[in-house]
Amino acid sequence: MGVGLPRGAKRKYLSSPSGRGPRKVGGFSGWSGGAEVGVGIPRGAKRETLLPSGEERRWGWGSERREAQVPLLPFWPLRKARFHLTLRANAISLVRYINRDMTSMWETGAGLSAAAWTPLALSLKVAGWATALVLIAGVAVAWLVARGRFWGREVFDALMTLPMVMPPTVLGYYLIVLLGRRGWIGRWLHEQFDLVLMFTWQGAVIAAAVVAFPLVYKAARAAFEEVPRQAENAARVLGATEWDVFVRVTLPLAWRGILAGTMLAFARALGEFGATLMVAGSIPGKTQTLSIAVYEAVQAGQDDQANFLVAITSLVCILVLVGSGRLLRVRTA
């Protein structure tokens, strides 16, 4: 008896080459993808399964059985083992595919190193100087707004926060009006010091600093407002000057918020694009930062170079954020 014959199918045995007819012996039957598997057919005998559609499926015995297209797996442990082997083979293929792509990416990166490291170095230089400027200016303005009481305080706060929500191209236009050779500040700098900021890396620093300024300012103001006034008043009663109160009391209690804002400002200055492009342009090796280099590579259809530059930018930003988080945890502990 067997299990697994399609409905309406018929089975017949063909005689063996020796001429003996089939004889029935003890055995077992199992399920294998809709075909009957049986033991008890004489060596050399063949079995036919006639399907209702007229299609024949032939199964041999002995050496012919190994040539069957449908694998014979009569027990569920064997089917489970086959599933695990298939899953393992797919996992190995996936790992090899990823390894091949990573190897190709690094080979491409090695060939594009000259075109990638120059914008990266310039971006780090611009972001470093911009962060230093906004750290000094942001902390000073934040302390003034947090501790001062003057008319138009909220309007002034809105103006200081405006670069955070204003489109970078609009900021770039304002900077052109101010810093251009015919601008209000640019004309004075050119006449007095023969200094031109347009299409220079110094102009890129100013553009990145303006965009990143609100991040330091808002974080520092929130940190200063959390410092208790009683601690500052106690220092004044003991004879400390305002500078001593700021350096020895206010700043140590607010440094974590200031540091968080500074790290965010650095990451923002590193990825600045719109205002920098309008003020400094895109001069390779001079004003072409990493984000502008990505834009130029995409426009030129250089996908390999764009992918490599994007990977570098993402890696640097992640390292900056992870480093700031670890620094805050270490100092807090």
Short mmCIF file of C-alpha atoms in Angstrom, two decimals:
data_model
loop_
_atom_site.label_atom_id
_atom_site.label_comp_id
_atom_site.label_asym_id
_atom_site.label_seq_id
_atom_site.Cartn_x
_atom_site.Cartn_y
_atom_site.Cartn_z
CA MET A 1 0.00 0.00 0.00
CA GLY A 2 1.21 3.52 -0.61
CA VAL A 3 0.48 7.10 0.29
CA GLY A 4 0.65 10.07 -2.01
CA LEU A 5 -0.82 9.03 -5.34
CA PRO A 6 -2.81 11.83 -7.02
CA ARG A 7 -6.55 11.33 -7.18
CA GLY A 8 -7.46 9.28 -10.22
CA ALA A 9 -3.91 8.02 -10.84
CA LYS A 10 -3.30 4.35 -11.57
CA ARG A 11 -0.25 2.28 -10.82
CA LYS A 12 1.08 -0.68 -12.72
CA TYR A 13 4.23 -2.74 -12.40
CA LEU A 14 6.38 -3.74 -15.32
CA SER A 15 8.16 -7.05 -15.25
CA SER A 16 11.86 -7.18 -14.47
CA PRO A 17 14.48 -7.95 -17.13
CA SER A 18 14.68 -11.51 -15.83
CA GLY A 19 11.10 -12.09 -16.85
CA ARG A 20 9.79 -12.59 -13.36
CA GLY A 21 6.67 -10.71 -12.47
CA PRO A 22 6.44 -8.37 -9.53
CA ARG A 23 6.06 -9.89 -6.17
CA LYS A 24 4.93 -8.21 -2.96
CA VAL A 25 7.29 -8.18 0.04
CA GLY A 26 7.09 -6.37 3.34
CA GLY A 27 8.05 -2.74 3.27
CA PHE A 28 6.90 0.76 3.93
CA SER A 29 5.65 3.68 1.94
CA GLY A 30 6.34 7.37 2.48
CA TRP A 31 5.46 10.81 1.15
CA SER A 32 7.80 12.58 -1.27
CA GLY A 33 6.32 15.50 -3.14
CA GLY A 34 3.22 13.69 -4.43
CA ALA A 35 4.99 10.51 -5.64
CA GLU A 36 4.61 7.14 -4.03
CA VAL A 37 7.73 5.54 -2.67
CA GLY A 38 7.54 1.84 -1.92
CA VAL A 39 9.74 -1.06 -0.98
CA GLY A 40 9.00 -4.50 -2.25
CA ILE A 41 9.58 -4.18 -6.00
CA PRO A 42 12.00 -6.75 -7.39
CA ARG A 43 15.39 -5.52 -8.54
CA GLY A 44 15.19 -4.20 -12.07
CA ALA A 45 11.40 -3.83 -12.04
CA LYS A 46 9.91 -0.49 -13.01
CA ARG A 47 6.78 1.20 -11.88
CA GLU A 48 4.57 3.59 -13.79
CA THR A 49 2.14 6.11 -12.31
CA LEU A 50 -0.50 7.15 -14.78
CA LEU A 51 -1.87 10.58 -13.91
CA PRO A 52 -5.40 11.62 -14.92
CA SER A 53 -3.98 14.02 -17.50
CA GLY A 54 -2.16 11.17 -19.21
CA GLU A 55 1.30 12.27 -18.02
CA GLU A 56 3.53 9.44 -16.88
CA ARG A 57 5.95 9.58 -13.99
CA ARG A 58 8.44 6.73 -14.03
CA TRP A 59 10.49 5.58 -11.08
CA GLY A 60 13.33 3.13 -11.29
CA TRP A 61 14.77 0.91 -8.63
CA GLY A 62 18.37 0.69 -7.52
CA SER A 63 20.74 2.81 -9.62
CA GLU A 64 17.84 4.29 -11.58
CA ARG A 65 16.32 5.68 -8.42
CA ARG A 66 19.20 8.12 -8.01
CA GLU A 67 18.35 9.74 -11.34
CA ALA A 68 14.87 10.85 -10.19
CA GLN A 69 14.26 14.59 -10.44
CA VAL A 70 12.21 14.78 -7.22
CA PRO A 71 14.38 14.05 -4.15
CA LEU A 72 13.09 11.22 -1.98
CA LEU A 73 12.75 12.38 1.60
CA PRO A 74 10.33 10.00 3.34
CA PHE A 75 10.80 11.33 6.88
CA TRP A 76 10.18 14.83 8.28
CA PRO A 77 13.62 14.99 10.01
CA LEU A 78 15.23 14.70 6.58
CA ARG A 79 13.01 17.46 5.22
CA LYS A 80 13.93 19.64 8.23
CA ALA A 81 17.63 18.96 7.68
CA ARG A 82 17.26 19.89 4.02
CA PHE A 83 15.58 23.17 5.04
CA HIS A 84 18.45 24.05 7.39
CA LEU A 85 21.04 23.20 4.74
CA THR A 86 19.23 25.43 2.23
CA LEU A 87 19.02 28.25 4.77
CA ARG A 88 22.71 27.92 5.54
CA ALA A 89 23.60 27.97 1.83
CA ASN A 90 21.53 31.14 1.32
CA ALA A 91 23.23 32.80 4.30
CA ILE A 92 26.67 31.92 2.92
CA SER A 93 25.69 33.34 -0.48
CA LEU A 94 24.47 36.56 1.16
CA VAL A 95 27.73 36.95 3.11
CA ARG A 96 29.77 36.41 -0.04
CA TYR A 97 27.64 38.98 -1.91
CA ILE A 98 28.10 41.60 0.82
CA ASN A 99 31.83 40.85 1.02
CA ARG A 100 32.17 41.27 -2.75
CA ASP A 101 30.33 44.60 -2.66
CA MET A 102 32.39 45.86 0.28
CA THR A 103 35.60 44.84 -1.47
CA SER A 104 34.48 46.63 -4.62
CA MET A 105 33.57 49.73 -2.61
CA TRP A 106 36.96 49.85 -0.88
CA GLU A 107 38.78 49.31 -4.19
CA THR A 108 36.77 52.18 -5.64
CA GLY A 109 37.52 54.27 -2.57
CA ALA A 110 41.24 53.61 -2.94
CA GLY A 111 41.06 54.89 -6.50
CA LEU A 112 39.07 57.96 -5.46
CA SER A 113 41.13 58.84 -2.40
CA ALA A 114 42.63 61.92 -3.99
CA ALA A 115 39.16 63.23 -4.87
CA ALA A 116 37.71 62.40 -1.45
CA TRP A 117 40.29 63.29 1.18
CA THR A 118 40.79 66.85 -0.07
CA PRO A 119 37.10 67.82 0.43
CA LEU A 120 37.09 65.96 3.74
CA ALA A 121 40.12 67.86 5.04
CA LEU A 122 38.63 71.16 3.89
CA SER A 123 35.28 70.32 5.51
CA LEU A 124 36.95 69.47 8.83
CA LYS A 125 38.92 72.72 8.65
CA VAL A 126 35.83 74.81 7.92
CA ALA A 127 33.72 73.02 10.54
CA GLY A 128 36.45 73.38 13.19
CA TRP A 129 36.84 77.12 12.73
CA ALA A 130 33.08 77.64 12.48
CA THR A 131 32.52 75.68 15.70
CA ALA A 132 35.14 77.74 17.53
CA LEU A 133 33.44 80.97 16.42
CA VAL A 134 29.92 79.88 17.34
CA LEU A 135 31.10 78.50 20.70
CA ILE A 136 32.43 81.89 21.78
CA ALA A 137 29.62 83.94 20.27
CA GLY A 138 26.85 81.54 21.22
CA VAL A 139 27.86 81.26 24.87
CA ALA A 140 28.23 85.04 25.22
CA VAL A 141 24.87 85.82 23.59
CA ALA A 142 23.13 83.02 25.49
CA TRP A 143 24.41 84.29 28.86
CA LEU A 144 23.31 87.84 27.95
CA VAL A 145 19.78 86.74 27.06
CA ALA A 146 19.46 84.31 29.99
CA ARG A 147 20.61 86.78 32.65
CA GLY A 148 19.65 90.10 31.08
CA ARG A 149 16.30 91.86 31.23
CA PHE A 150 15.86 94.38 28.42
CA TRP A 151 13.19 95.57 26.02
CA GLY A 152 12.78 93.43 22.89
CA ARG A 153 14.38 90.41 24.51
CA GLU A 154 12.04 87.92 22.84
CA VAL A 155 12.43 89.56 19.44
CA PHE A 156 16.20 89.38 19.81
CA ASP A 157 15.91 85.71 20.74
CA ALA A 158 13.83 85.08 17.62
CA LEU A 159 16.45 86.77 15.44
CA MET A 160 19.21 84.64 16.95
CA THR A 161 17.19 81.49 16.28
CA LEU A 162 16.17 82.49 12.75
CA PRO A 163 19.03 80.69 10.90
CA MET A 164 17.75 77.40 12.29
CA VAL A 165 14.46 77.62 10.37
CA MET A 166 15.40 79.83 7.43
CA PRO A 167 16.34 78.16 4.12
CA PRO A 168 20.13 78.03 3.66
CA THR A 169 19.89 79.70 0.26
CA VAL A 170 18.15 82.69 1.82
CA LEU A 171 20.91 82.90 4.42
CA GLY A 172 23.43 82.72 1.60
CA TYR A 173 21.77 85.64 -0.14
CA TYR A 174 21.84 87.72 3.06
CA LEU A 175 25.53 86.91 3.46
CA ILE A 176 26.20 87.99 -0.12
CA VAL A 177 24.46 91.31 0.56
CA LEU A 178 26.55 91.80 3.72
CA LEU A 179 29.92 90.30 2.74
CA GLY A 180 30.03 90.94 -1.00
CA ARG A 181 32.52 93.40 -2.42
CA ARG A 182 29.68 95.91 -2.71
CA GLY A 183 27.99 94.80 0.51
CA TRP A 184 27.81 96.75 3.73
CA ILE A 185 30.57 94.86 5.51
CA GLY A 186 32.42 93.51 2.49
CA ARG A 187 33.08 96.95 1.01
CA TRP A 188 34.52 98.20 4.31
CA LEU A 189 36.75 95.13 4.66
CA HIS A 190 38.00 95.53 1.11
CA GLU A 191 38.75 99.24 1.49
CA GLN A 192 40.36 99.06 4.92
CA PHE A 193 42.14 95.69 4.91
CA ASP A 194 42.01 94.63 1.25
CA LEU A 195 40.17 91.53 2.44
CA VAL A 196 37.72 89.64 0.22
CA LEU A 197 35.59 86.90 1.76
CA MET A 198 33.63 85.81 -1.29
CA PHE A 199 34.78 82.54 -2.91
CA THR A 200 37.29 81.80 -0.15
CA TRP A 201 37.41 79.20 2.59
CA GLN A 202 37.06 82.01 5.13
CA GLY A 203 33.70 82.84 3.57
CA ALA A 204 32.73 79.19 3.91
CA VAL A 205 33.64 79.38 7.61
CA ILE A 206 31.36 82.39 8.11
CA ALA A 207 28.50 80.71 6.25
CA ALA A 208 28.83 77.51 8.30
CA ALA A 209 29.08 79.52 11.53
CA VAL A 210 25.89 81.45 10.81
CA VAL A 211 23.97 78.25 10.09
CA ALA A 212 25.31 76.41 13.17
CA PHE A 213 25.03 79.34 15.60
CA PRO A 214 21.45 78.64 16.84
CA LEU A 215 22.40 75.14 17.98
CA VAL A 216 24.98 76.44 20.44
CA TYR A 217 22.89 79.45 21.40
CA LYS A 218 19.71 77.53 22.28
CA ALA A 219 21.54 74.81 24.16
CA ALA A 220 23.67 77.28 26.14
CA ARG A 221 20.69 79.48 27.02
CA ALA A 222 18.71 76.49 28.31
CA ALA A 223 21.73 75.36 30.35
CA PHE A 224 22.25 78.84 31.86
CA GLU A 225 18.60 79.14 32.82
CA GLU A 226 18.83 75.86 34.75
CA VAL A 227 21.68 77.15 36.92
CA PRO A 228 20.21 78.18 40.32
CA ARG A 229 20.45 81.88 41.05
CA GLN A 230 21.10 81.14 44.75
CA ALA A 231 24.51 79.64 43.92
CA GLU A 232 25.51 82.73 41.95
CA ASN A 233 24.24 85.11 44.66
CA ALA A 234 26.14 83.17 47.31
CA ALA A 235 29.36 83.63 45.31
CA ARG A 236 28.70 87.38 45.00
CA VAL A 237 28.13 87.65 48.74
CA LEU A 238 31.51 86.03 49.30
CA GLY A 239 33.12 88.79 47.22
CA ALA A 240 33.43 87.12 43.81
CA THR A 241 33.32 89.33 40.74
CA GLU A 242 30.93 88.72 37.87
CA TRP A 243 33.69 87.05 35.85
CA ASP A 244 34.54 84.77 38.77
CA VAL A 245 30.87 83.89 39.21
CA PHE A 246 30.61 83.00 35.54
CA VAL A 247 33.84 80.98 35.38
CA ARG A 248 33.63 79.22 38.77
CA VAL A 249 29.88 78.78 39.27
CA THR A 250 27.75 79.27 36.16
CA LEU A 251 29.97 77.63 33.53
CA PRO A 252 30.76 74.44 35.52
CA LEU A 253 27.05 73.88 36.12
CA ALA A 254 26.08 74.47 32.49
CA TRP A 255 28.95 72.85 30.62
CA ARG A 256 27.08 69.66 29.65
CA GLY A 257 24.39 71.52 27.74
CA ILE A 258 27.00 73.75 26.09
CA LEU A 259 29.05 70.73 25.05
CA ALA A 260 26.03 69.00 23.54
CA GLY A 261 25.17 72.09 21.52
CA THR A 262 28.77 72.46 20.39
CA MET A 263 28.95 68.90 19.06
CA LEU A 264 25.69 69.34 17.19
CA ALA A 265 26.96 72.61 15.76
CA PHE A 266 30.11 70.88 14.52
CA ALA A 267 28.10 68.18 12.79
CA ARG A 268 25.83 70.81 11.24
CA ALA A 269 28.76 72.89 10.02
CA LEU A 270 30.37 69.78 8.56
CA GLY A 271 27.33 69.09 6.39
CA GLU A 272 26.49 72.69 5.43
CA PHE A 273 25.67 73.06 1.75
CA GLY A 274 23.33 75.85 0.61
CA ALA A 275 24.80 78.95 2.22
CA THR A 276 28.36 77.72 1.65
CA LEU A 277 27.70 77.13 -2.06
CA MET A 278 26.32 80.66 -2.52
CA VAL A 279 29.07 82.42 -0.56
CA ALA A 280 32.15 80.33 -1.33
CA GLY A 281 31.18 78.58 -4.55
CA SER A 282 32.54 75.21 -5.63
CA ILE A 283 36.25 75.55 -6.37
CA PRO A 284 37.99 72.13 -6.12
CA GLY A 285 40.74 72.15 -3.52
CA LYS A 286 39.82 75.64 -2.32
CA THR A 287 36.15 75.95 -1.38
CA GLN A 288 34.65 72.58 -2.39
CA THR A 289 33.58 70.99 0.87
CA LEU A 290 32.40 67.41 1.26
CA SER A 291 28.70 68.10 0.76
CA ILE A 292 29.38 70.22 -2.33
CA ALA A 293 31.66 67.48 -3.71
CA VAL A 294 28.79 64.99 -3.35
CA TYR A 295 26.50 67.34 -5.26
CA GLU A 296 29.04 67.80 -8.04
CA ALA A 297 29.66 64.06 -8.32
CA VAL A 298 25.92 63.33 -8.63
CA GLN A 299 25.50 66.04 -11.26
CA ALA A 300 28.42 64.61 -13.25
CA GLY A 301 27.03 61.05 -13.06
CA GLN A 302 29.98 59.77 -11.00
CA ASP A 303 27.99 57.41 -8.81
CA ASP A 304 31.03 55.58 -7.40
CA GLN A 305 32.61 58.80 -6.19
CA ALA A 306 29.29 60.03 -4.78
CA ASN A 307 28.76 56.77 -2.86
CA PHE A 308 32.26 56.92 -1.41
CA LEU A 309 31.87 60.56 -0.34
CA VAL A 310 28.47 59.86 1.22
CA ALA A 311 29.94 56.93 3.15
CA ILE A 312 32.75 59.12 4.48
CA THR A 313 30.33 61.90 5.49
CA SER A 314 28.02 59.49 7.29
CA LEU A 315 30.92 57.81 9.08
CA VAL A 316 32.39 61.12 10.29
CA CYS A 317 29.01 62.37 11.56
CA ILE A 318 28.33 59.10 13.39
CA LEU A 319 31.78 59.19 15.01
CA VAL A 320 31.20 62.79 16.16
CA LEU A 321 27.83 61.98 17.71
CA VAL A 322 29.03 58.76 19.34
CA GLY A 323 32.12 60.51 20.70
CA SER A 324 30.05 63.31 22.22
CA GLY A 325 27.71 60.79 23.82
CA ARG A 326 30.59 58.80 25.33
CA LEU A 327 32.20 61.99 26.61
CA LEU A 328 28.99 63.05 28.33
CA ARG A 329 28.56 59.63 29.94
CA VAL A 330 32.14 59.57 31.20
CA ARG A 331 31.93 63.05 32.67
CA THR A 332 28.51 62.32 34.23
CA ALA A 333 29.79 59.11 35.83
#
